[in-house]
Structures are given as C-alpha cells and as structure tokens.
Coordinates of C-alpha atoms and ligand atoms in Angstrom, one line a residue:
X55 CA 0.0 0.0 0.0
X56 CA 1.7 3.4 -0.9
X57 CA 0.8 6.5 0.9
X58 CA 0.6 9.5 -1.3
X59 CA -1.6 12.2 0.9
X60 CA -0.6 12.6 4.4
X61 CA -2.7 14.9 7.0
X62 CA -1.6 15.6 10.3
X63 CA -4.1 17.2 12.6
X64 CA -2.7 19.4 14.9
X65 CA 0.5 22.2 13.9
X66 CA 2.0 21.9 17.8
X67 CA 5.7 21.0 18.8
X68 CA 4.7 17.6 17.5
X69 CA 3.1 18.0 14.1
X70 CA 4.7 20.9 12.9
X71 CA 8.5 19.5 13.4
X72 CA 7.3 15.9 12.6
X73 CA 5.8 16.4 9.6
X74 CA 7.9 19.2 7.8
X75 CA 10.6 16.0 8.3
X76 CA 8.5 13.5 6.5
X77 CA 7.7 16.0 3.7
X78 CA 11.3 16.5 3.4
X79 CA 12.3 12.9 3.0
X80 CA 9.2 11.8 1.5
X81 CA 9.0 14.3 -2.0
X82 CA 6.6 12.0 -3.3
X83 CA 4.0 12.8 0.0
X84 CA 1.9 15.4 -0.2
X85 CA 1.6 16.3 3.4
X86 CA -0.8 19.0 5.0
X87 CA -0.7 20.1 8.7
X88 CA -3.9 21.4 9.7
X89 CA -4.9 23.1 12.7
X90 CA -7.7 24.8 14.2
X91 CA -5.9 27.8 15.5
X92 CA -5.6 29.9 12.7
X93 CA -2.8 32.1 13.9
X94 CA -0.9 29.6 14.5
X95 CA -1.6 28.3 10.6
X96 CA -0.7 31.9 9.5
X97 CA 2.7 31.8 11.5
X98 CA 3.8 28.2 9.7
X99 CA 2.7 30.2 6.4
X100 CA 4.3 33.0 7.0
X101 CA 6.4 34.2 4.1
X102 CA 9.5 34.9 6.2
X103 CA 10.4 31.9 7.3
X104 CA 12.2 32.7 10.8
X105 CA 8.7 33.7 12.1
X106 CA 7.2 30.0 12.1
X107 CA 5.8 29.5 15.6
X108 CA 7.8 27.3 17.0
X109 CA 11.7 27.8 17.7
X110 CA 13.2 24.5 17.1
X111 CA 17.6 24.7 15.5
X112 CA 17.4 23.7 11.8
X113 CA 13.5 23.9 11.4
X114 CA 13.3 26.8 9.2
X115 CA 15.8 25.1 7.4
X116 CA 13.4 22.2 6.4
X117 CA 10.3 23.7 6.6
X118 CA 12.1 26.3 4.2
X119 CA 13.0 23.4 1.5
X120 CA 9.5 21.8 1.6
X121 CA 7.1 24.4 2.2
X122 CA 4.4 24.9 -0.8
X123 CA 6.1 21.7 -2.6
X124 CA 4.7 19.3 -1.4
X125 CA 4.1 20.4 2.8
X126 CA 1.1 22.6 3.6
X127 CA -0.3 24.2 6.5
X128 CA -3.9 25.2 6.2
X129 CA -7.1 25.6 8.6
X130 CA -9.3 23.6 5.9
X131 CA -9.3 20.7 8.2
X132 CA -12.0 18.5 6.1
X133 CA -10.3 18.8 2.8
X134 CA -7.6 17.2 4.1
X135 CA -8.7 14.6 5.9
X136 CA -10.9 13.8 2.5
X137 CA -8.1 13.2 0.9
X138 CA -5.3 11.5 2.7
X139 CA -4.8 8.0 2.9
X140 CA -3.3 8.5 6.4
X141 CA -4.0 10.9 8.9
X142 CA -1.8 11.5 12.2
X143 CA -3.8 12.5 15.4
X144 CA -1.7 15.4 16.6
X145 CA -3.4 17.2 18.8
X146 CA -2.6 17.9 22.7
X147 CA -3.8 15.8 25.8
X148 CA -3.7 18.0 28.4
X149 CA -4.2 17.2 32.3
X150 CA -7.8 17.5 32.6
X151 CA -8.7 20.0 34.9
X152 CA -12.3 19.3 35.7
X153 CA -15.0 16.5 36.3
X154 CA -13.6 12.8 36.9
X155 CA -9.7 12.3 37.1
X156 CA -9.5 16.4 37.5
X157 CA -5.2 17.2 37.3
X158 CA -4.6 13.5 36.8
X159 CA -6.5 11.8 33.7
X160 CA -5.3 12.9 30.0
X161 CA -8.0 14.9 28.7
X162 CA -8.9 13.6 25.7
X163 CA -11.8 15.7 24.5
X164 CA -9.2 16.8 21.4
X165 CA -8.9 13.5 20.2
X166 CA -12.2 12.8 20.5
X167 CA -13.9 15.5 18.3
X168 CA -10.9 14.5 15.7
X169 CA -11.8 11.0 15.6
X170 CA -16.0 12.6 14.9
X171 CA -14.2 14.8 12.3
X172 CA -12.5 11.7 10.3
X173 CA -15.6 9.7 10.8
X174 CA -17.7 12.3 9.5
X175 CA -16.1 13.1 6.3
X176 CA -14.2 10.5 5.5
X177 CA -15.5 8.3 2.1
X178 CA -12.6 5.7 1.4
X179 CA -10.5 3.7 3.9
X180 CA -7.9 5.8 6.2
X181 CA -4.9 4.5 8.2
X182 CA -5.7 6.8 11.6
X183 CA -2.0 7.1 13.5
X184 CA -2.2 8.4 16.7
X185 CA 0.7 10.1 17.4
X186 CA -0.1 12.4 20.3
X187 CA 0.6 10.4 23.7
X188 CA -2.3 8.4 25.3
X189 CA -3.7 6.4 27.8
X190 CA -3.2 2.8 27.2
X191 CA -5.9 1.4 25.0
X192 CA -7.2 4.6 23.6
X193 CA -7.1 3.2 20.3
X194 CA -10.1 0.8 21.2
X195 CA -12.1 4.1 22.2
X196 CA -10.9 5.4 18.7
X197 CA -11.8 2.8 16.8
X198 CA -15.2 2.4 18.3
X199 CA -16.4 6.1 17.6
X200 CA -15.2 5.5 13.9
X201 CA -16.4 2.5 13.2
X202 CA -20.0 3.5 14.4
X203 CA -20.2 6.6 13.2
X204 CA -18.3 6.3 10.0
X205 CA -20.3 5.7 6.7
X206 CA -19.1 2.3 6.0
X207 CA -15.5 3.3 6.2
X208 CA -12.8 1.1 7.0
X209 CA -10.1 2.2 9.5
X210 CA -7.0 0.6 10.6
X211 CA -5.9 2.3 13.6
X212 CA -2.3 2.8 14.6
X213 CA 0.1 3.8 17.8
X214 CA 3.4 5.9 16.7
X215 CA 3.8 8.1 19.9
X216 CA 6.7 10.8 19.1
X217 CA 9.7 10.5 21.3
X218 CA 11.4 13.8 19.9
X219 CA 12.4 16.2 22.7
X220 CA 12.2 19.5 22.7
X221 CA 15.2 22.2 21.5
X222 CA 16.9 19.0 19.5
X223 CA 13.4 18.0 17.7
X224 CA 15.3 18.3 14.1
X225 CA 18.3 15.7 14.8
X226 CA 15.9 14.1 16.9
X227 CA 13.4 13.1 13.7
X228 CA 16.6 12.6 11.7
X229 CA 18.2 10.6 13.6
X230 CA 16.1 8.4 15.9
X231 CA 17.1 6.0 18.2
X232 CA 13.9 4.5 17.4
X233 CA 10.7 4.5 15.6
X234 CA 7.9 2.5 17.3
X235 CA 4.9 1.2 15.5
X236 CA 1.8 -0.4 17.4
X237 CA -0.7 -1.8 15.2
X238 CA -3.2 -5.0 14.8
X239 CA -0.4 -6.9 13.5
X240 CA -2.4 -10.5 14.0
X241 CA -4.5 -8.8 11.0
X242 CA -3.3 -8.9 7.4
X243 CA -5.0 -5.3 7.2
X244 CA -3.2 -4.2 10.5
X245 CA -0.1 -5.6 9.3
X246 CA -0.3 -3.7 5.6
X247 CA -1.1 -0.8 7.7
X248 CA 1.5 -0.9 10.3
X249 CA 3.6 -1.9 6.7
X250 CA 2.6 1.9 4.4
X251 CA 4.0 3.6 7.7
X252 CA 7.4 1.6 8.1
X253 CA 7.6 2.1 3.7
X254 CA 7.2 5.9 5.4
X255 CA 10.0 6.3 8.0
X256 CA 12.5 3.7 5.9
X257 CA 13.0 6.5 3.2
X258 CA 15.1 7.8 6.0
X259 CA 15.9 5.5 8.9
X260 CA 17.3 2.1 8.7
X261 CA 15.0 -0.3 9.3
X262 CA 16.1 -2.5 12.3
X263 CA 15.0 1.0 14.3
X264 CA 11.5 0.9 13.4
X265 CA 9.8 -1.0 15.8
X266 CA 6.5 -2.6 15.6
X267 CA 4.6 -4.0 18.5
X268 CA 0.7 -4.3 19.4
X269 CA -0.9 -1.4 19.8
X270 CA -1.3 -1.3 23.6
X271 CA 2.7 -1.8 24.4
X272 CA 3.1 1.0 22.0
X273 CA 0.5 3.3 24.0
X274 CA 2.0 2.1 27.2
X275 CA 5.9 2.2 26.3
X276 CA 5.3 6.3 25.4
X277 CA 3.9 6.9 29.2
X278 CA 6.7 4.2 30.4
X279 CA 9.6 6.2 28.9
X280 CA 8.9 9.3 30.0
X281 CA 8.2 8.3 33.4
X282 CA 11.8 6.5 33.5
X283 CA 13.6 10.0 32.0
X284 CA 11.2 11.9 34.7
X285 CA 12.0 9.5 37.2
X286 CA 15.9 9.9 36.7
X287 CA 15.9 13.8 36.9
X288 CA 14.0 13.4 40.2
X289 CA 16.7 10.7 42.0
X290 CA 19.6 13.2 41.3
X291 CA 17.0 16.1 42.4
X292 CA 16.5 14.1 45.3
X293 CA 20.9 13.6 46.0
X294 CA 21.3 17.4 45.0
X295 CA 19.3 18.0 48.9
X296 CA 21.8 15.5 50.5
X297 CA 24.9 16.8 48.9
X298 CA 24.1 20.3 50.0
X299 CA 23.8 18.8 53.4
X300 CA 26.2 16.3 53.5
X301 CA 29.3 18.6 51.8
X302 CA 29.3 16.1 48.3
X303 CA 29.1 17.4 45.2
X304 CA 26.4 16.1 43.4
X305 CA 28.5 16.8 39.9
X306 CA 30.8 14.7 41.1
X307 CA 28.6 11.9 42.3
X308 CA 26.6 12.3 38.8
X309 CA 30.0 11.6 37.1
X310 CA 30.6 8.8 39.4
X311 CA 27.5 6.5 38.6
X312 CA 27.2 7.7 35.3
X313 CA 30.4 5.9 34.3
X314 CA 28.6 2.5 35.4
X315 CA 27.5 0.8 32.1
X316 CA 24.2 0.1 34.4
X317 CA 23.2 3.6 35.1
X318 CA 24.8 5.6 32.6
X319 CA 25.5 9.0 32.0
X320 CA 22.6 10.7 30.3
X321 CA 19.7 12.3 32.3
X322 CA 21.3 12.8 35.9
X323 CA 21.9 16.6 35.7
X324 CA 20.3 18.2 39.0
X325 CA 18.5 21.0 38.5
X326 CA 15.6 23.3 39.6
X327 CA 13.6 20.4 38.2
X328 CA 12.4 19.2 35.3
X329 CA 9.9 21.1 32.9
X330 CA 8.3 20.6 30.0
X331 CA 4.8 19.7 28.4
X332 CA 4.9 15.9 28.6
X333 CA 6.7 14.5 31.9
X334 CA 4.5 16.0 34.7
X335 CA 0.8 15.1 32.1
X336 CA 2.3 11.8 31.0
X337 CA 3.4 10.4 35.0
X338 CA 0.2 12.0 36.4
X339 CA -2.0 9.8 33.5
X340 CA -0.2 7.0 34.5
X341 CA -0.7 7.2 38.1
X342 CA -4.5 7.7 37.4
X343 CA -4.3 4.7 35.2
X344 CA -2.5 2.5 38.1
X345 CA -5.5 4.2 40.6
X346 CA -8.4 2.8 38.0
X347 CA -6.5 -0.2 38.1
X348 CA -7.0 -0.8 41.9
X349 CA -3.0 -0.4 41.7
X350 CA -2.0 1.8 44.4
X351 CA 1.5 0.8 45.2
X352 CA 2.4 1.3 41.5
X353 CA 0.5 4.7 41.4
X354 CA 2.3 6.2 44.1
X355 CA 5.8 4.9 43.1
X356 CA 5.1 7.4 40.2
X357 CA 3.8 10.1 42.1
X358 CA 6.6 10.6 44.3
X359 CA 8.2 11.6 40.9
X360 CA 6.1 14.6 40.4
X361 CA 6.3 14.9 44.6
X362 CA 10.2 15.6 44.5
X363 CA 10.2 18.1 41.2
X364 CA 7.8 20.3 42.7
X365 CA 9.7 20.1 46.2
X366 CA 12.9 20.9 44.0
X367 CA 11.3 24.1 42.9
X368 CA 9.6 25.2 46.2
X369 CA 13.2 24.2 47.4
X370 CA 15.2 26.6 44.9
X371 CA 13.1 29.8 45.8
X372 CA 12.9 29.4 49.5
X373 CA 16.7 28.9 49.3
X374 CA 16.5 32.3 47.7
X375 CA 14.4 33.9 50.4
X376 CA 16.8 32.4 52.9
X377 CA 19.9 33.7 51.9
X378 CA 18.6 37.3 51.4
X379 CA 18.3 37.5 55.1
X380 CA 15.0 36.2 55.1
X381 CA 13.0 38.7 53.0
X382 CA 12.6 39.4 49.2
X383 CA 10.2 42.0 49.8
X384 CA 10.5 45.1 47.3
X385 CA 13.7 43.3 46.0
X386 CA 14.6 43.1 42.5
X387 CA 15.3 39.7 41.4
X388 CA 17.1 38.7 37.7
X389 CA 15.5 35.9 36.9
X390 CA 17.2 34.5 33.1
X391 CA 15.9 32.1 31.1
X392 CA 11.7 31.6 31.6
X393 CA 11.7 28.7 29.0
X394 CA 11.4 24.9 30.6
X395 CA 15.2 24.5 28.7
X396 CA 17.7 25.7 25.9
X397 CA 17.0 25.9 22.4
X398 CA 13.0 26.1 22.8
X399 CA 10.2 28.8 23.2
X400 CA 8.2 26.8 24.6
X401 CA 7.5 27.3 28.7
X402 CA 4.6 24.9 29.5
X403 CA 5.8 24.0 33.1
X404 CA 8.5 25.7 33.4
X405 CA 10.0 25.7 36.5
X406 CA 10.7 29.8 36.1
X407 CA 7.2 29.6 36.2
X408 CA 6.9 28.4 39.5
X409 CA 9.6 30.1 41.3
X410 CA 8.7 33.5 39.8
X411 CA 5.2 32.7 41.5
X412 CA 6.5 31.9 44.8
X413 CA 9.3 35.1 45.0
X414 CA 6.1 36.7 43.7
X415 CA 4.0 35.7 46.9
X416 CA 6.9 36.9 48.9
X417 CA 6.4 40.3 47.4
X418 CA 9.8 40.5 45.2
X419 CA 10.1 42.5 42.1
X420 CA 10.8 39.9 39.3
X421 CA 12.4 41.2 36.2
X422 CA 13.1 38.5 33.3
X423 CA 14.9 37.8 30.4
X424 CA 14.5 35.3 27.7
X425 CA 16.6 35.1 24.2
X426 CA 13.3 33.4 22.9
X427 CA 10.2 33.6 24.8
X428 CA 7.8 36.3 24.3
X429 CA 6.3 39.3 26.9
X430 CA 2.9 38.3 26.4
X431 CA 4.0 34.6 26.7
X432 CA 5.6 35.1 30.1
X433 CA 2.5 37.2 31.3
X434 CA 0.4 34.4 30.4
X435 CA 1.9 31.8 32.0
X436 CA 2.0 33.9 35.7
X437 CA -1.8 34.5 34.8
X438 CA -2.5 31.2 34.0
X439 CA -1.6 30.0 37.8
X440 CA -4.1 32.4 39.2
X441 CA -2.6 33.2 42.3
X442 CA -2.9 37.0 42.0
X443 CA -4.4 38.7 39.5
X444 CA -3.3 39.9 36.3
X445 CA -3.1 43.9 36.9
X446 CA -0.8 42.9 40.0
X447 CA 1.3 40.2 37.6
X448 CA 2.3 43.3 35.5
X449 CA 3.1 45.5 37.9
X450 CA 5.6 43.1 40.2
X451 CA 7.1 41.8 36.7
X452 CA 8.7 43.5 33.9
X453 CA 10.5 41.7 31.0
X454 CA 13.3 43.1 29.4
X455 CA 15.5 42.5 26.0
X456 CA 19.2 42.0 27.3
X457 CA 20.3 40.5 30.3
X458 CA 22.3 43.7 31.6
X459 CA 19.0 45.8 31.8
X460 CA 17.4 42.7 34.1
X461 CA 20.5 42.4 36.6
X462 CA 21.1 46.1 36.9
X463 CA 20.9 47.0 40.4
X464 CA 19.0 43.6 41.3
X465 CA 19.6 42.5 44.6
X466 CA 20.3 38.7 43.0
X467 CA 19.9 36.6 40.2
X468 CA 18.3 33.3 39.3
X469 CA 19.9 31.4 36.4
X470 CA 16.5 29.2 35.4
X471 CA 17.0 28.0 32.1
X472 CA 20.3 26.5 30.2
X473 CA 20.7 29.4 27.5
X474 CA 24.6 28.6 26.1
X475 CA 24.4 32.3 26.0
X476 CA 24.4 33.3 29.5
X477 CA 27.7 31.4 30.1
X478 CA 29.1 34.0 27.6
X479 CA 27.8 37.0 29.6
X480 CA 29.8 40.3 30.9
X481 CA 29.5 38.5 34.5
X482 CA 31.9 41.6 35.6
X483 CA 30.0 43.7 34.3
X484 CA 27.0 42.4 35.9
X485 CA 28.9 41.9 39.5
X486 CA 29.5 45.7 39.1
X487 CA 26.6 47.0 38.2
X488 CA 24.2 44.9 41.1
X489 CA 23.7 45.6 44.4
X490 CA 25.4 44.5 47.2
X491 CA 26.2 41.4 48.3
X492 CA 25.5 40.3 44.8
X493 CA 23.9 36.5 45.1
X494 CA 23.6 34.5 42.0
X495 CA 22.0 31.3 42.3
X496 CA 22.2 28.9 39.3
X497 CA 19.1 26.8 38.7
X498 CA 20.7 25.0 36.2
X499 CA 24.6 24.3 36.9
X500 CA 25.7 26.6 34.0
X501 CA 28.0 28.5 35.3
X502 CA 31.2 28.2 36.7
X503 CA 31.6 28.9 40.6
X504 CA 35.5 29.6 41.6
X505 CA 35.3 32.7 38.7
X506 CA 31.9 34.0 40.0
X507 CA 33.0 33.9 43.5
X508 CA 36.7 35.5 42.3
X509 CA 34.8 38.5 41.0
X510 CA 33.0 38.8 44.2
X511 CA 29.7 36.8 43.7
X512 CA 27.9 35.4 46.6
X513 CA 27.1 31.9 44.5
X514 CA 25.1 29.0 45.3
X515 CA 24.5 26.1 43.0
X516 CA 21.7 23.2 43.2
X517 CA 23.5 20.3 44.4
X518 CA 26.7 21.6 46.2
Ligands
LIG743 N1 5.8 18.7 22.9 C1 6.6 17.6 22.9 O1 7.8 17.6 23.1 C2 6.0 16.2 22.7 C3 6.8 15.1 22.5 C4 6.2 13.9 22.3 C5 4.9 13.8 22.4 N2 4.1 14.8 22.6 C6 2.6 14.7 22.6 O2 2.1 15.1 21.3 C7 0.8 15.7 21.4 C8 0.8 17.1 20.9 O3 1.7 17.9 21.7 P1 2.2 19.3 21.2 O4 3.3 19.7 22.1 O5 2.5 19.3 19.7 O6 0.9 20.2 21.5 P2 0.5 21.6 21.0 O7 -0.5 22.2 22.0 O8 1.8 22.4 20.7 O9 -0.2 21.4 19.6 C9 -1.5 20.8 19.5 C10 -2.3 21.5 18.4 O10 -3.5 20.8 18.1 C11 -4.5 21.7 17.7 N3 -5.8 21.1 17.8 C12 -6.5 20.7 18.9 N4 -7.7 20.2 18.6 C13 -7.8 20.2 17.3 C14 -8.8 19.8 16.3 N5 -9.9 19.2 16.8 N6 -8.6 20.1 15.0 C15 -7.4 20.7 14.6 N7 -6.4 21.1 15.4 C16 -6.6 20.8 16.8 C17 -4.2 22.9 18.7 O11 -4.8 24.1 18.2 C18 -2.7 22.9 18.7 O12 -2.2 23.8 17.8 C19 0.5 15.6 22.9 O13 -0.3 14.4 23.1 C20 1.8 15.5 23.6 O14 1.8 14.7 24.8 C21 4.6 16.1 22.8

C-alpha cells in the first residue's frame, strides 16, 4: 500500500516539526498540517520563514526546503482529511482540569472530536496514526467512535507516539534512536497498515529501528519512557538536597554513577527540576491509570516523581528567600531564562514559572529575560496560575531585552534556564553594576563557581 496524501491534525511541537521532516524525506507525499488555530496556521505560512511558531535549530531550514512543494499548513481541516490516505492525530492531551480524574486523567476531549471529524467526512479507507501520547488502550475508544459513526469506512488504527524532545526536535526526527509502530499486527489489514508507515520512516531511517509492537505496548511504552527519564531527573534532584547537606558534590557523584554501564551517563543533571509539556501530564496519566486499576502501590511509586520536582522548585526559591536574610520584599530579582530548557520557546511547566510565583507571593520584584520567549508569553503563564491577579502580575514583573537591563541594580539573580548564552555573559560587568552582596544562584549548573565567586559573587548552585 503506498501512501501519497498525508494529514496531520494538529501544527503543535509535534506535528509541525514531525511532519515538515517527513515532507522532506518523503517528496513524493503530499503532506498537509492542519490546525484549528488559525494564527498559529498563519505563523507556519508566513512568508519569512524565521517567524514560524515554533523555535526548534534547523527547522526553518526544512520547513524552508518543503514548504508549498509538497508540505502545507492550512485551517481547511476537512479537505484534508478527505483526501489522505493517512492521517496522524496530533493534537494535545492535556491534564484535565475538571470532572472525573481532574489534574490526573489525560483529557482527551481533542482527540475525540478528531476521531467525529475523520468519521464524518471520510468516504474511502484511512490509516488513523495516533501520534499524540495516550492512555493505554485509547485506540479501542478510537476505533469504536469510527467505526460507528463512519459511513461504511474502514479504518486501521495505529500507535506511533513521538519520542522527539524538545530544542533537538530536528536531529531528533533525523536521527532516531527509534521508531515504534503499534498496530493489529495479527491482521493482514493491521499488518499492511503498520507496513505503508514503516515504507514511510524507511525513506530515511534504517529499518532495524523501526519498531513494531501491538498497539497497547506501543500506547503504554510512550507513558513508560517518559516516566523513566522523569524519574531519573527526580533521584539526582532528590541527591542534590543530600549533597548540600552532606558537603558532596552532586556533579561529582553524577560523574561517578554515570560511568557505570548500568546507570549511565545521560539524564542525571540536578536542576531546579524538570519542565516541559509531557513528563508532569504523561506520569500524572499513569498514576491515574495504576488508581483505576486498583493499583496503588504502583500509582504512588510514580507520584513521588512529580512529589520531588515540585519540592525541588519550592526548594530553589525558598533557598532564595533564605539567603537574602529572610526577605525578598520590594527586592529586585534577575530571573534569566523563563523557557522549561535551551533551544525552545516553549514554557509549558517551566519551572521559572513556579519560582517566579512563589518570590512573587513573597512580594519581590521579578524582572526576566529570555533570548526566545515572548512578553505576552511570560504574562500568560503567571496568569494562567491564578494566584494573584493579572493587573498585580504586571506591575511586580517587567520583561526586558538584554540580560544587563534585568541584573542592573537587582539584589540577586536566578539562572532558570540552560541558554549557552548566559555562560558568555559580561559576568563583571554584571557583578558591578548589582547591588550589594551580589547572590547569584544557578538553577541549572551553568555557570562556573570559583570565577563567580573570584569577582566577588555570593554563589550558590543546586546540588553543592
Ligand atoms: N511537545 C513535545 O515535546 C511532545 C513530545 C512527544 C509527544 N508529545 C505529545 O504530542 C501531542 C501534541 O503535543 P504538542 O506539544 O504538539 O501540542 P501543541 O499544543 O503544541 O499542539 C497541538 C495543536 O493541536 C491543535 N488542535 C487541537 N484540537 C484540534 C482539532 N480538533 N482540530 C485541529 N487542530 C486541533 C491545537 O490548536 C494545537 O495547535 C500531545 O499528546 C503530547 O503529549 C509532545
């Protein structure tokens, strides 16, 4: 079976990257990325191609190549389902945050109304990939509304969750580690299905990484990794706390298990804690999941994941409070970087977010600075939290354009994202222009502490 029309539904971090690499590899494909969020559409079309919406190195480069020959972006949602012969669910699965399963259960009221969209206007037989992460056996659910609301339609439904992360997505989608592929493969129909999207991925990838499993290990393997990576961020998290204590270093005990074949090396950075749209919604799904399931031990092994990254945060800005002798009131605070890591624009639970909120109930003046993450953006997010309201958001935080105008005369600075740049900075220029004692406090382990505290910084790093 050869694909020739592609439509992904939903332009997000996932469709938009994902399928700009397919069209490139894949000139034979027409593929159209449709969205309901017409700005978002217009951004992806927008003739200068640095101002697509999502910041991702090498993506304009691709989407630059491919655009208009034979990738698309376009609202017109039902004229493309019409006519591809596959179409990729893309669309998020947010924490729901009402009803049943409120700030646990995936909401998947998205999916839903795209599976009643195929359904309704589809009129010849569709391979239907999810490829936004779900619950284990969400394709049954899928299948069901199709099948009984289509109009005589068949549908093979398959499982390819996305495992590209966020500020590498490019060289992640060109270079996977792996490509998995759930389908009905007891089914000559599953198997020709699961088969068009291997012929897909193998114009690019060799093929012993292309995985196919049944569909439910596929669903389940998505939540499973990124509970492991998660779970990983939190352990070192959880050794920073004892290293501080204890007078280790947790660098150096991060370089000391990570040279164990076992553990390895990858993944055991300490940090402010971990970010990001997926770990915190993907662990919280599966410990509502293990709860249906009537298993609780399993459930709250998982929690304690999301338990420890939000003490890590709570941890980071009271350390912060602390060490300016116990009040941040009417102090200006630097805070650099507001996106959940390097090389993204994205901030969906970023921990900035958080310890801007709490310095924020403590009455400090916040002042940020971002290389890629708009004003409005950053507004948004504080608003979104709904502590205070959003006249009072904009008058304790400004956001500035360089990093010099947000440390001037601040009282201390909080290094909260990975930015190469700020490793680069004029940090004597910044000592002298701060008040005193100038207290940096790096979030991330960027920056170098025997040249900080030369110049005169009071420094504190997570972790030692
Ligand atoms: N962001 C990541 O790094 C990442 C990585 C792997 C997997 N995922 C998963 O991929 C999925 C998408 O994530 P994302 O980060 O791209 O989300 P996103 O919010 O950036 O994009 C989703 C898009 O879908 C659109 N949409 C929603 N309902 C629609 C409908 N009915 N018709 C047309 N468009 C619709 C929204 O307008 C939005 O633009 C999620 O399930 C997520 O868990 C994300």
């Amino acid at each position: 079976m050869k694909i020739k029309n592609i439509c992904c539904i939903g332009a997000g971090y996932v469709g938009g990257p994902t399928m700009a690499v397919i069209a490139q590899k894949c000139p034979e494909i027409n593929v159209t990325v449709v969205d309901i969020n017409a700005d978002r559409i217009a951004a992806w079309n927008d003739e200068d191609v640095e101002n697509i919406p999502i910041y991702e190195p090498g993506l304009s480069e691709v989407v630059k190549e491919a655009r208009g020959r034979n990738l698309f972006f376009s609202t017109n949602v039902d004229s493309a389902i019409d006519k591809a012969d596959m179409i990729f669910i893309s669309v998020n699965t947010p924490t729901k945050t009402y009803g049943i399963g409120k700030g646990m259960a995936a909401d998947l009221k998205f999916i839903e109304l795209c599976a009643r969209q195929i359904a309704r206007v589809s009129k010849n037989d569709k391979i239907v990939v999810e490829k936004s992460t779900l619950p284990v056996r969400t394709a049954e659910a899928l299948k069901n509304i199709l099948d009984n609301t289509g109009n005589g339609v068949n549908y093979q439904i398959l499982s390819n969750p996305e495992f590209l992360a966020e500020g590498t997505a490019v060289d992640d989608l060109m270079n996977p580690d792996r490509v998995l592929i759930g389908g009905d493969i007891e089914n000559p129909e599953g198997k020709e299905a699961v088969e068009a999207l291997v012929d897909i991925y193998a114009h690019w990838i060799p093929r012993e990484r292309l995985l196919t499993t049944n569909v439910w290990s596929s669903e389940l393997s998505k939540l499973t990794a990124n509970a492991f990576l998660a779970q990983r961020v939190s352990s070192i998290n959880a050794m920073s706390e004892l290293c501080e204590k204890s007078g280790a270093d947790v660098k150096e005990v991060s370089k000391a298990i990570g040279m164990d074949s076992r553990i390895g090396p990858k993944f055991l950075q300490a940090s402010v804690g971990f970010g990001g749209s997926c770990f915190q919604k993907d662990i919280l799904n599966l410990v509502y999941i293990s709860k249906s399931l009537g298993l609780n031990e399993v459930a709250d092994y998982w929690e304690q994941v999301i338990i420890m990254n939000d003490y890590q945060k709570k941890r980071f800005a009271y350390k912060i409070v602390q060490t300016l002798f116990n009040t941040v009131s009417g102090k200006k605070i630097a805070v650099l970087g507001w996106a959940f890591k390097k090389d993204t624009n994205d901030t969906r639970e970023s921990a900035a977010i958080y310890v801007a909120d709490y310095l924020l109930n403590e009455q400090a003046e916040i002042v940020v600075y971002d290389p890629k993450v708009k004003t409005e953006q950053i507004y948004a997010d504080l608003d979104y939290l709904n502590t205070r309201s959003s006249e009072e958001n904009r008058a304790q935080v400004s956001v500035v354009d360089t990093p010099y105008e947000a440390t001037k005369e601040a009282h201390a600075i909080a290094v909260l994202t990975e930015w190469d740049e700020f490793k680069e900075l004029d940090w004597e220029k910044i000592y002298n222009e701060m008040l005193k004692p100038a207290f940096l406090f790096d979030g991330r382990r960027l920056l170098e502490r025997a040249t900080k505290e030369k110049m005169g910084f009071e420094f504190y790093a997570i972790g030692s």
